[in-house]
CSV table of C-alpha atoms in Angstrom, one decimal:
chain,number,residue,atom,x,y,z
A,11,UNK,CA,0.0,0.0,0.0
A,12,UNK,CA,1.2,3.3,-0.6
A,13,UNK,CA,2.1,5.4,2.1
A,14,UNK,CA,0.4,9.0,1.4
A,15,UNK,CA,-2.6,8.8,-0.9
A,16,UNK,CA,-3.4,11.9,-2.6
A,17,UNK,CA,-6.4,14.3,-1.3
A,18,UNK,CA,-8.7,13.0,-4.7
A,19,UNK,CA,-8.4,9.7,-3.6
A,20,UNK,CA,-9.0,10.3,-0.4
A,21,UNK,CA,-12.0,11.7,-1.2
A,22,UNK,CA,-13.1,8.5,-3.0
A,23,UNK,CA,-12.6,6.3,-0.8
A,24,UNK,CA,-15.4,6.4,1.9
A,25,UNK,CA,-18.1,5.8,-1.6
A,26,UNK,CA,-15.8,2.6,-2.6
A,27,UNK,CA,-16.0,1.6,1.5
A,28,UNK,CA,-19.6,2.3,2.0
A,29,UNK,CA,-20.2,0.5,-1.6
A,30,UNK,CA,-18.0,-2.7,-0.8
A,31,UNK,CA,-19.8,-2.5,2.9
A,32,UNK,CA,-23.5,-3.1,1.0
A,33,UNK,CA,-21.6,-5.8,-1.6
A,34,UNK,CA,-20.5,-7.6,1.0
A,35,UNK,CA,-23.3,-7.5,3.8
A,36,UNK,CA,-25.1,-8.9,1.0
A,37,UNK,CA,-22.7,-11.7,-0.1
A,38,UNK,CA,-21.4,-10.6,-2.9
A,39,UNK,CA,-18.0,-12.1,-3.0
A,40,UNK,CA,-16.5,-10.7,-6.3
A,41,UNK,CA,-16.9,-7.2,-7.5
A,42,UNK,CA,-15.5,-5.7,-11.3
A,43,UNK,CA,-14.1,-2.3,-11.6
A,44,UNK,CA,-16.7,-2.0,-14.5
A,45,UNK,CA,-19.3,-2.9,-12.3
A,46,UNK,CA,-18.7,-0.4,-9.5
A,47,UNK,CA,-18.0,2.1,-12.1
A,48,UNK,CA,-21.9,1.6,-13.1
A,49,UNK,CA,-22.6,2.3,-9.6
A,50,UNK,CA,-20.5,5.0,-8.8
A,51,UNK,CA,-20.1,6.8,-11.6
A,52,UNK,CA,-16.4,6.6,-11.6
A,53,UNK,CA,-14.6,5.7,-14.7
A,54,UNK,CA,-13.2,1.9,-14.3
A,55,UNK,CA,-9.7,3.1,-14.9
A,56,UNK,CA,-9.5,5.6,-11.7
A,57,UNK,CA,-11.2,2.8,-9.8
A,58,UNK,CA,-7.9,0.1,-10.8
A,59,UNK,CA,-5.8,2.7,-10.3
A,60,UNK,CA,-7.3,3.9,-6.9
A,61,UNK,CA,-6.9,-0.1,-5.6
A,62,UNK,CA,-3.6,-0.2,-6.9
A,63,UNK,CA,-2.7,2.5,-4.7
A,64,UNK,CA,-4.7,0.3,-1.6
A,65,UNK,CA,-2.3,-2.2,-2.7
A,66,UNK,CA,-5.1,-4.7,-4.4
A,67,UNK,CA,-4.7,-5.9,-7.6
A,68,UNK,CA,-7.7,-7.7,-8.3
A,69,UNK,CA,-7.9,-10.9,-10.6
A,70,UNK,CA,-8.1,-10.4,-14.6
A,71,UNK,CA,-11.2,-10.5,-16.3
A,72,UNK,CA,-12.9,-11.8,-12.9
A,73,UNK,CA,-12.9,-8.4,-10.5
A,74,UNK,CA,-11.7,-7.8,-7.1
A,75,UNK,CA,-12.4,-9.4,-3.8
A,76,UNK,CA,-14.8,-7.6,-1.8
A,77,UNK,CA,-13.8,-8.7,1.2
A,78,UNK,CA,-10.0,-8.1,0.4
A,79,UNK,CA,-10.8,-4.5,-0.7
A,80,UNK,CA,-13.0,-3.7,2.2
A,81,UNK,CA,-10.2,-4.7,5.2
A,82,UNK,CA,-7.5,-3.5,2.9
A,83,UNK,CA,-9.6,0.3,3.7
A,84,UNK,CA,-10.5,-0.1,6.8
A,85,UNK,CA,-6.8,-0.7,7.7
A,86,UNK,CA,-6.2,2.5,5.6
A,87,UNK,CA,-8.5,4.7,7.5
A,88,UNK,CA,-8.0,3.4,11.1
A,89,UNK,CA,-11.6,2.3,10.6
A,90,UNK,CA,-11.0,-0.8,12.4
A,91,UNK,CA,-10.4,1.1,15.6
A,92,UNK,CA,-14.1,2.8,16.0
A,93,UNK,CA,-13.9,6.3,16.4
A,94,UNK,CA,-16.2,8.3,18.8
A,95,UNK,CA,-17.0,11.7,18.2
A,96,UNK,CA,-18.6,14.2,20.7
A,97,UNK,CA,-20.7,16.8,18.8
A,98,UNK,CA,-20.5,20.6,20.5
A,99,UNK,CA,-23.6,22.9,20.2
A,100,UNK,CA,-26.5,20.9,19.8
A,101,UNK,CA,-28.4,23.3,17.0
A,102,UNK,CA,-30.3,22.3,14.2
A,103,UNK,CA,-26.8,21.4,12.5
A,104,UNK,CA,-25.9,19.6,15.3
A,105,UNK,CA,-29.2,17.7,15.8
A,106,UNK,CA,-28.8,17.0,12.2
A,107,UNK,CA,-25.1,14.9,12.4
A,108,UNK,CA,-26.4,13.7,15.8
A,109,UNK,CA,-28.7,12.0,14.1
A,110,UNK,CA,-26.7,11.4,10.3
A,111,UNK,CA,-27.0,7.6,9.8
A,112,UNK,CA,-23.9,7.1,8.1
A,113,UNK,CA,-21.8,7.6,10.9
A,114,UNK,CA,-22.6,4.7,12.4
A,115,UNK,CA,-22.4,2.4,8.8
A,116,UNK,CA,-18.6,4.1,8.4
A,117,UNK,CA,-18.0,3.0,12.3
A,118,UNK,CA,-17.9,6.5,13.9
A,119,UNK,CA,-20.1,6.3,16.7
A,120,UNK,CA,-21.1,9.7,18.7
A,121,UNK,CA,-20.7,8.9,21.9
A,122,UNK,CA,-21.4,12.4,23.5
A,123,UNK,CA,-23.1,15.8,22.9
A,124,UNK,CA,-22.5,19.2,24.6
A,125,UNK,CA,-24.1,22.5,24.9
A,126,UNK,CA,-24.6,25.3,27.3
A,127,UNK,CA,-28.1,25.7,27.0
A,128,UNK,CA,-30.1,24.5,30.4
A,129,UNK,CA,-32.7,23.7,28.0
A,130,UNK,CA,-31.2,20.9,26.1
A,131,UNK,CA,-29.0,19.6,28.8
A,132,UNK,CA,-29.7,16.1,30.1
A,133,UNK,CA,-31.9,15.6,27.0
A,134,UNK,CA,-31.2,12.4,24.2
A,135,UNK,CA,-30.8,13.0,21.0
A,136,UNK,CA,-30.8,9.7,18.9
A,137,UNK,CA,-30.0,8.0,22.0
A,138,UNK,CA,-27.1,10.1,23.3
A,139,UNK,CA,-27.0,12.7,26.1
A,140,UNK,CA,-26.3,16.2,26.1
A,141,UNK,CA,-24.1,17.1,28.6
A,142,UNK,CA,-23.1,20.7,30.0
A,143,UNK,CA,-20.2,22.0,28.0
A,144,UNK,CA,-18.6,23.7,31.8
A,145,UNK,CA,-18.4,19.7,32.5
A,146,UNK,CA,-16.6,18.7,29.4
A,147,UNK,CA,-13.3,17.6,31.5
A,148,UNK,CA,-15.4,15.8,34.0
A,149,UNK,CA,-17.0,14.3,30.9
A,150,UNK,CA,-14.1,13.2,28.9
A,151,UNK,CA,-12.4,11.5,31.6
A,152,UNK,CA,-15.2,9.0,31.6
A,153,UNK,CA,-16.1,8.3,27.8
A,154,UNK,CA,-14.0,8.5,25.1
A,155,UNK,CA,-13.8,11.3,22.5
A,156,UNK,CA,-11.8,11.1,19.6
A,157,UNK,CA,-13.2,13.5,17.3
A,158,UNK,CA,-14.6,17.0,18.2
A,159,UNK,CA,-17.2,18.2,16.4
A,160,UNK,CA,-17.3,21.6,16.5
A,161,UNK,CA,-20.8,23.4,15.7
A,162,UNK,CA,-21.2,26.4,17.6
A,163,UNK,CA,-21.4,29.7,16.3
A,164,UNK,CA,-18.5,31.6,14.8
A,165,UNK,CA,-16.9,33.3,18.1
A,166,UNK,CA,-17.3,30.3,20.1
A,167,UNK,CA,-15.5,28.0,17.4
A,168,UNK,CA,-11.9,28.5,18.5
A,169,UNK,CA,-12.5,28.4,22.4
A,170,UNK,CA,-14.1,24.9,21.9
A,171,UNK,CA,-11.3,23.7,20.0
A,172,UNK,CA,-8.7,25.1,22.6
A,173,UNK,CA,-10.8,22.8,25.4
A,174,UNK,CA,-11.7,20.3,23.6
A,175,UNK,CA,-7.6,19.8,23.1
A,176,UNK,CA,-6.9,20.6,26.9
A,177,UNK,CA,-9.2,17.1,27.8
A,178,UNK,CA,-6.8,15.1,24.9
A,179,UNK,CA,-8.9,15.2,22.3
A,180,UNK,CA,-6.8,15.2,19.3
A,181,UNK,CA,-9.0,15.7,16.1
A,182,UNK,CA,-11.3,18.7,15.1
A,183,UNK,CA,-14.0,18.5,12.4
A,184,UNK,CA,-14.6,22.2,12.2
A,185,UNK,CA,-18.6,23.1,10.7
A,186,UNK,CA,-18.5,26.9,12.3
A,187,UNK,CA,-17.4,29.2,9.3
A,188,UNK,CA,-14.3,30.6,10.5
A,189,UNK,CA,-10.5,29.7,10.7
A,190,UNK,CA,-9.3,27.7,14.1
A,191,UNK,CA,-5.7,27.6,15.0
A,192,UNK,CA,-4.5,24.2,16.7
A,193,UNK,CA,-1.3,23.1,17.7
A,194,UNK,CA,0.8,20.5,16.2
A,195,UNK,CA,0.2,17.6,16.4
A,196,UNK,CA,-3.7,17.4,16.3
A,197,UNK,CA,-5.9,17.2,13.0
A,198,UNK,CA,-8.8,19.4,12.4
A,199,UNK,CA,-10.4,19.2,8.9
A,200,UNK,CA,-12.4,22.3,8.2
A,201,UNK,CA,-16.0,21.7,6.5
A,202,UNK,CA,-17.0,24.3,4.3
A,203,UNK,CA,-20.3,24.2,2.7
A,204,UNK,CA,-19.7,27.0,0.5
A,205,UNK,CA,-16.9,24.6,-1.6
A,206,UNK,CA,-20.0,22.8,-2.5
A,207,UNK,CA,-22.1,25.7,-4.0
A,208,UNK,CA,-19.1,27.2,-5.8
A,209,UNK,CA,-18.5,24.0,-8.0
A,210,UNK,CA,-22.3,24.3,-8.9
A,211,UNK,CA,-21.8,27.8,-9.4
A,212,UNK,CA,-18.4,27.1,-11.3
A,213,UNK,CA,-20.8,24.5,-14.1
A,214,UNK,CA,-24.1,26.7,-14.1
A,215,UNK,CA,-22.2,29.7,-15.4
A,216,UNK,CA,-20.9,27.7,-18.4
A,217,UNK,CA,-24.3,26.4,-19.6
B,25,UNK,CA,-7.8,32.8,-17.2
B,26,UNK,CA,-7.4,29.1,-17.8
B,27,UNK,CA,-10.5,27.6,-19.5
B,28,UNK,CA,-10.3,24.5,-16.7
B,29,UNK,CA,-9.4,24.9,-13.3
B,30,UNK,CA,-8.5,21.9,-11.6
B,31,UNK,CA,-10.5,20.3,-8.5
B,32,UNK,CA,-8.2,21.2,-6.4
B,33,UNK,CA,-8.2,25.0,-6.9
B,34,UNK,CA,-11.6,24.7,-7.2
B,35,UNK,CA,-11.6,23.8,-3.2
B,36,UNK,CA,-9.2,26.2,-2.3
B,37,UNK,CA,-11.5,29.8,-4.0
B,38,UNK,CA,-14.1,29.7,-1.7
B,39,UNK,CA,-11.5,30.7,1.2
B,40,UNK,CA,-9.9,33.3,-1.2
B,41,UNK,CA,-13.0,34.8,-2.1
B,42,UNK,CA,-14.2,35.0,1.4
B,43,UNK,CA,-10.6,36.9,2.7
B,44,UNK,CA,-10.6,38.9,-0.3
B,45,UNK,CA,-14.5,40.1,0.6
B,46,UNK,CA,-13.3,40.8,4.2
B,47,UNK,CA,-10.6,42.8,3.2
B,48,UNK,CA,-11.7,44.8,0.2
B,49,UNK,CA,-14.7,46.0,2.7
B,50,UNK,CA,-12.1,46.7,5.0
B,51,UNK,CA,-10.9,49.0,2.4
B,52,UNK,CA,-7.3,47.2,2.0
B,53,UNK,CA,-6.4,47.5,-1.7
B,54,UNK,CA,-3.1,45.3,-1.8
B,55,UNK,CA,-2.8,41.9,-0.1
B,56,UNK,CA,0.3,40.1,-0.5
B,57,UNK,CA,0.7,36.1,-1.0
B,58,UNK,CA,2.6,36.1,2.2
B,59,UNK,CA,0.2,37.7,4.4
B,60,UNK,CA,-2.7,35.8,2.9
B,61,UNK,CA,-0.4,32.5,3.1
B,62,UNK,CA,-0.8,33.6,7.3
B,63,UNK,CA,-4.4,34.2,7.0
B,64,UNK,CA,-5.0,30.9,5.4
B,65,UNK,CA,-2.6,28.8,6.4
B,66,UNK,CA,-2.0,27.9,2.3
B,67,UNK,CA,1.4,27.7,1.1
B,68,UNK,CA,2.8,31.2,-0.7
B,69,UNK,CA,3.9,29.4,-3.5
B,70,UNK,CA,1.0,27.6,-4.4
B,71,UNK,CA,-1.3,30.8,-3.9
B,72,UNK,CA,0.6,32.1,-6.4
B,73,UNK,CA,0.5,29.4,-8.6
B,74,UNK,CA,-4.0,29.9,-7.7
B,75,UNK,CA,-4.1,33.1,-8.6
B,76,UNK,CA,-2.1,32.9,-12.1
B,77,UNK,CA,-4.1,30.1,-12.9
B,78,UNK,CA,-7.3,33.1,-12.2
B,79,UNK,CA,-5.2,34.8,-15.0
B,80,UNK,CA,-4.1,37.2,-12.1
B,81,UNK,CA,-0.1,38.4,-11.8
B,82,UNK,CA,0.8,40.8,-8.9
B,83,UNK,CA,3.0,43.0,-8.4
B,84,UNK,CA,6.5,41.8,-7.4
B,85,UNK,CA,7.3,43.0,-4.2
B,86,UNK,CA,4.0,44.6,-3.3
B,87,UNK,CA,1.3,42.1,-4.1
B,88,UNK,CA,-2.6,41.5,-5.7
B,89,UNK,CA,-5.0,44.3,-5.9
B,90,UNK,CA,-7.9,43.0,-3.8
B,91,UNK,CA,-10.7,44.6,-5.8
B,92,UNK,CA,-9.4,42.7,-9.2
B,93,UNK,CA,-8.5,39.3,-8.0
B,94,UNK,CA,-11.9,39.5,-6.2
B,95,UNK,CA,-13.6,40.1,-9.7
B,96,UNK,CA,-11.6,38.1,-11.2
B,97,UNK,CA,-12.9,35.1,-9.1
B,98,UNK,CA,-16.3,36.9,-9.5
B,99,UNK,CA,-16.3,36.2,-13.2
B,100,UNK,CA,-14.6,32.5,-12.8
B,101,UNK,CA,-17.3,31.3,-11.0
B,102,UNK,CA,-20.4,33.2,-11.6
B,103,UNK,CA,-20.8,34.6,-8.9
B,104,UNK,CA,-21.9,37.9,-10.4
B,105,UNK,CA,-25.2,36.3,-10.9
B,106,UNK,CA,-26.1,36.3,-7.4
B,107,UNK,CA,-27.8,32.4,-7.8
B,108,UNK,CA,-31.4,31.6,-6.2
B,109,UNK,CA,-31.8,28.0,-3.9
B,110,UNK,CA,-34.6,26.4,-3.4
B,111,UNK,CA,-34.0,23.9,-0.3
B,112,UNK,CA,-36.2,20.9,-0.2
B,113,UNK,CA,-36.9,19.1,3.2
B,114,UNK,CA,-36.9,21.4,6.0
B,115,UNK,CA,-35.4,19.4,8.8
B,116,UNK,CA,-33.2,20.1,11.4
B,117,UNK,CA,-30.3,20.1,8.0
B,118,UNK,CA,-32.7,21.9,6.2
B,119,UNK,CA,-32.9,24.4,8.6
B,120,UNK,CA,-29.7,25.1,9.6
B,121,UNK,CA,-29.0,25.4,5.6
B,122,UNK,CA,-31.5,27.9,5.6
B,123,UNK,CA,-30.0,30.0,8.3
B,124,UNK,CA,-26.3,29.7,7.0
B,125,UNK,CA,-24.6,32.8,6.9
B,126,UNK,CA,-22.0,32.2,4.3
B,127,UNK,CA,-24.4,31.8,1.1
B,128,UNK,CA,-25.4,35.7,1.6
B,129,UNK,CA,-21.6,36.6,2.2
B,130,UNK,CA,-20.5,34.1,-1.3
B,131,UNK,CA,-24.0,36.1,-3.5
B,132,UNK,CA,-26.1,33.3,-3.1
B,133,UNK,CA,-29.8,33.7,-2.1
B,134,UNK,CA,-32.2,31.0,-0.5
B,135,UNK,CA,-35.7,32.1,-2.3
B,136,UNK,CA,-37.8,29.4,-1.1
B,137,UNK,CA,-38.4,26.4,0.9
B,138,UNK,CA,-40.4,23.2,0.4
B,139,UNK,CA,-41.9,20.3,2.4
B,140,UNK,CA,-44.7,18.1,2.6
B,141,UNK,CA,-45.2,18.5,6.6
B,142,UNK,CA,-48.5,20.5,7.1
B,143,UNK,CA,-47.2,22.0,10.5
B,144,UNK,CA,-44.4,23.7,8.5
B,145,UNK,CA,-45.8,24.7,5.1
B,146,UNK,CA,-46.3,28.7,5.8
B,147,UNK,CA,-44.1,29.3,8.1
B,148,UNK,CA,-41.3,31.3,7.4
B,149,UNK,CA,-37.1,30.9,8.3
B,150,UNK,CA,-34.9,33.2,8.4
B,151,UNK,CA,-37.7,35.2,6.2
B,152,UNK,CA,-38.0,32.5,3.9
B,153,UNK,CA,-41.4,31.1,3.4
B,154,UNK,CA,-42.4,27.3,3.3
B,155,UNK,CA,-43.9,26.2,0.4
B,156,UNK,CA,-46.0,22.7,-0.2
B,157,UNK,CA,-43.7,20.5,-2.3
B,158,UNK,CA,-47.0,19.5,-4.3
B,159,UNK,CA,-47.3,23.6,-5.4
B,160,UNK,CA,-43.7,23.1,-6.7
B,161,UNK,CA,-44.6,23.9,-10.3
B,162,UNK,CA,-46.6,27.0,-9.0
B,163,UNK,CA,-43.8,28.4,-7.2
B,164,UNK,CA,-41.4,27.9,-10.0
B,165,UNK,CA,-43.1,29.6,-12.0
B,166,UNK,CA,-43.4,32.7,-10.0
B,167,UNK,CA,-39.7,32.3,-8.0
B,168,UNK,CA,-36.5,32.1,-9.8
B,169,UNK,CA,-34.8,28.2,-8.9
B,170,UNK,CA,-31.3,27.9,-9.7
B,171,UNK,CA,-30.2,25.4,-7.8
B,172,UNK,CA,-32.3,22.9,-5.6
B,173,UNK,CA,-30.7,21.8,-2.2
B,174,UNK,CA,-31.5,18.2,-1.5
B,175,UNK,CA,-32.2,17.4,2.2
B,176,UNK,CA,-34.7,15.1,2.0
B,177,UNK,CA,-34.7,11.0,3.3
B,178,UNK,CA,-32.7,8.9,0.9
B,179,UNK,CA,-35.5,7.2,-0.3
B,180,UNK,CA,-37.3,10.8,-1.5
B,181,UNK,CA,-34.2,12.1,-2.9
B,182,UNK,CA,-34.4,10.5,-6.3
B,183,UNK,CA,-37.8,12.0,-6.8
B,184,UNK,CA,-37.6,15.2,-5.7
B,185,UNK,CA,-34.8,16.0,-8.1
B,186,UNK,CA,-36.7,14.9,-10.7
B,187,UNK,CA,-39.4,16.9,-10.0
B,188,UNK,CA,-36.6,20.1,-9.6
B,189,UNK,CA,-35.6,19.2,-13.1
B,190,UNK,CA,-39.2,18.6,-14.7
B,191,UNK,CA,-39.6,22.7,-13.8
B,192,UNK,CA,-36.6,23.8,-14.8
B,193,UNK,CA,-33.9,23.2,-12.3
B,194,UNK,CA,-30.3,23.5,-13.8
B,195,UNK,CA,-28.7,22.6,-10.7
B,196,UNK,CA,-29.2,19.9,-7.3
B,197,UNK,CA,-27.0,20.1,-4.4
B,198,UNK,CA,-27.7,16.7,-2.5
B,199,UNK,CA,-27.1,16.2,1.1
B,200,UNK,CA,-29.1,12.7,0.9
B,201,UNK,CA,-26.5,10.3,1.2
B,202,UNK,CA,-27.7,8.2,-2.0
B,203,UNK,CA,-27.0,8.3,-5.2
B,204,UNK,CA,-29.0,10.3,-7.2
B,205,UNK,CA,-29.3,10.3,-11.4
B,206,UNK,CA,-29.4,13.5,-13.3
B,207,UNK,CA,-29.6,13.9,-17.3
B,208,UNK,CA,-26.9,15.6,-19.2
B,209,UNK,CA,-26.9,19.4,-18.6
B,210,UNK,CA,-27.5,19.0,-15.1
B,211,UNK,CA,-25.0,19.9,-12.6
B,212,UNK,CA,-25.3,18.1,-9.6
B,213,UNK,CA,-22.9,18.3,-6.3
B,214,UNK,CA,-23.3,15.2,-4.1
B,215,UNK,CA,-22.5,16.6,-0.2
B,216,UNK,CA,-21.1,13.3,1.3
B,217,UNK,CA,-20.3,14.3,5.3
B,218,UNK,CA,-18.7,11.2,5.8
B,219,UNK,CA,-15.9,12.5,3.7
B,220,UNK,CA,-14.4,15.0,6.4
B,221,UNK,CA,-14.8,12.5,9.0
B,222,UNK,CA,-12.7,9.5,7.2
B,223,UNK,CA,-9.6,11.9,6.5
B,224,UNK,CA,-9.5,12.8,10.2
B,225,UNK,CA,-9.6,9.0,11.0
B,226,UNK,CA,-6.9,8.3,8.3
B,227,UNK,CA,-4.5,11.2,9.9
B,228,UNK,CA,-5.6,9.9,13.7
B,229,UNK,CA,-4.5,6.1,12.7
B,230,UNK,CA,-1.2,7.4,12.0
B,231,UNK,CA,-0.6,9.0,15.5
């Protein structure tokens, strides 16, 4: 296996993993690059060149092993070691991931919510409490948290991050729309919902 | 300007445009790559290699003129056409789409909302007025719909950007993590969250 894929790939990967997941909850042993191109809409050359990068080659004229592929992923992404993320500010966007079913079909698992609002504290959202954010050390050294997820609004974002990295946590998955430093050392990827509307953009202003 | 920009870039304007908006109504006319490189945490180099690709060059020594690389991006991605959303399943992701802050900021404009829940057809968000999906060709032909924002169940999604593209809907932004098929000379963005969440687990497995 190679050891940096590039960003595109990157990007591929989780709709070949959740794919190969379906194929092979539902016994499909053998999958072609072809085949998942038909589903995917990928062209069946980047797919053979994607798993040669994961380090499977697949058997001529047959197809890949969708087992094989599947573990050879999961080993890629540290899937195998379940993640738990704590979501922080339970607002509609919030509510929403809290409640996202493909976490749980990728093996991220939220294990914990936060907010400050009196309101919402105490209260289940898909099965999983919301906590008081003032508690979040007390918290944390009881349940695991892994990933941050980080939607509060704007002026908040960067004070969450800095405890969320005080209790150990040492990923951030950023949703407020504004910049958050973090030390070395920890990972933060930075959703942007705009990128999305600016490739439409980008293709309706060449029809 | 390059006739194609790659993917990559592609990701990357959105954060330029934003900084360049901040600071040209901040009234700063020059930004150099250096200080933007701080702002953004992007390399120098490979802004500059962004910005001539935008058919921008700079002046050596001093820097880009914020009002032209602004337009300049203005004009790549059609922004100047200040594009009208329609967002379909007003859920708690529905919602918090419709109360964004950044589509106002990047010149996009949510015109109308749609559902099929009695309790919420006619009620407005953030000023934005519910509409009954049935009326959908009524509306369209009264509202303009650019682009249709897909936050429906999975097993509506297929169908309700069918019906977007039966009135005239050149565009579908889909949050409903399925597969959806469009005919050519539609543009369609597929928002997968679980993207974001497997490169922090593939930079966390090799801590």
């Amino acid at each position: 296996m190679k050891e940096k894929i590039s960003r595109a790939t990157l990007d591929r990967i989780p709709l070949y993993y959740r794919t190969l997941k379906i194929l092979n909850d539902g016994d499909e042993e053998i999958i072609s690059s072809s085949k998942l191109s038909k589903i995917l809409d990928i062209t069946p050359e980047q797919i053979r060149k994607d798993f040669l990068d994961l380090g499977q080659f697949g058997i001529k004229g047959v197809g890949y092993r969708v087992d094989k592929l599947k573990r050879g992923i999961e080993n890629l992404l540290g899937l195998q070691y379940r993640w738990h993320l704590a979501i922080i500010g339970v607002g509609h966007l919030g509510t929403a991931l809290a409640n996202y079913k493909n976490f749980p079909i990728l093996g991220f698992q939220v294990s914990a919510l936060f907010d400050v609002d009196e309101e919402l504290i105490g209260q289940k959202i898909n099965g999983v409490k919301v906590y008081d954010f003032a508690k979040l050390d007390a918290v944390a050294r009881r349940k695991i948290i892994d990933i941050g997820v980080i939607t509060v609004p704007d002026t908040q974002a960067q004070k969450v991050a800095d405890d969320l990295i005080s209790v150990g946590v040492k990923g951030i998955w950023n949703f407020a729309p504004t910049k958050i430093s973090v030390p070395p050392g920890i990972s933060i990827v930075n959703e942007d919902l705009s990128v999305g509307l600016t490739k439409l953009s980008y293709h309706l202003a060449k029809l």
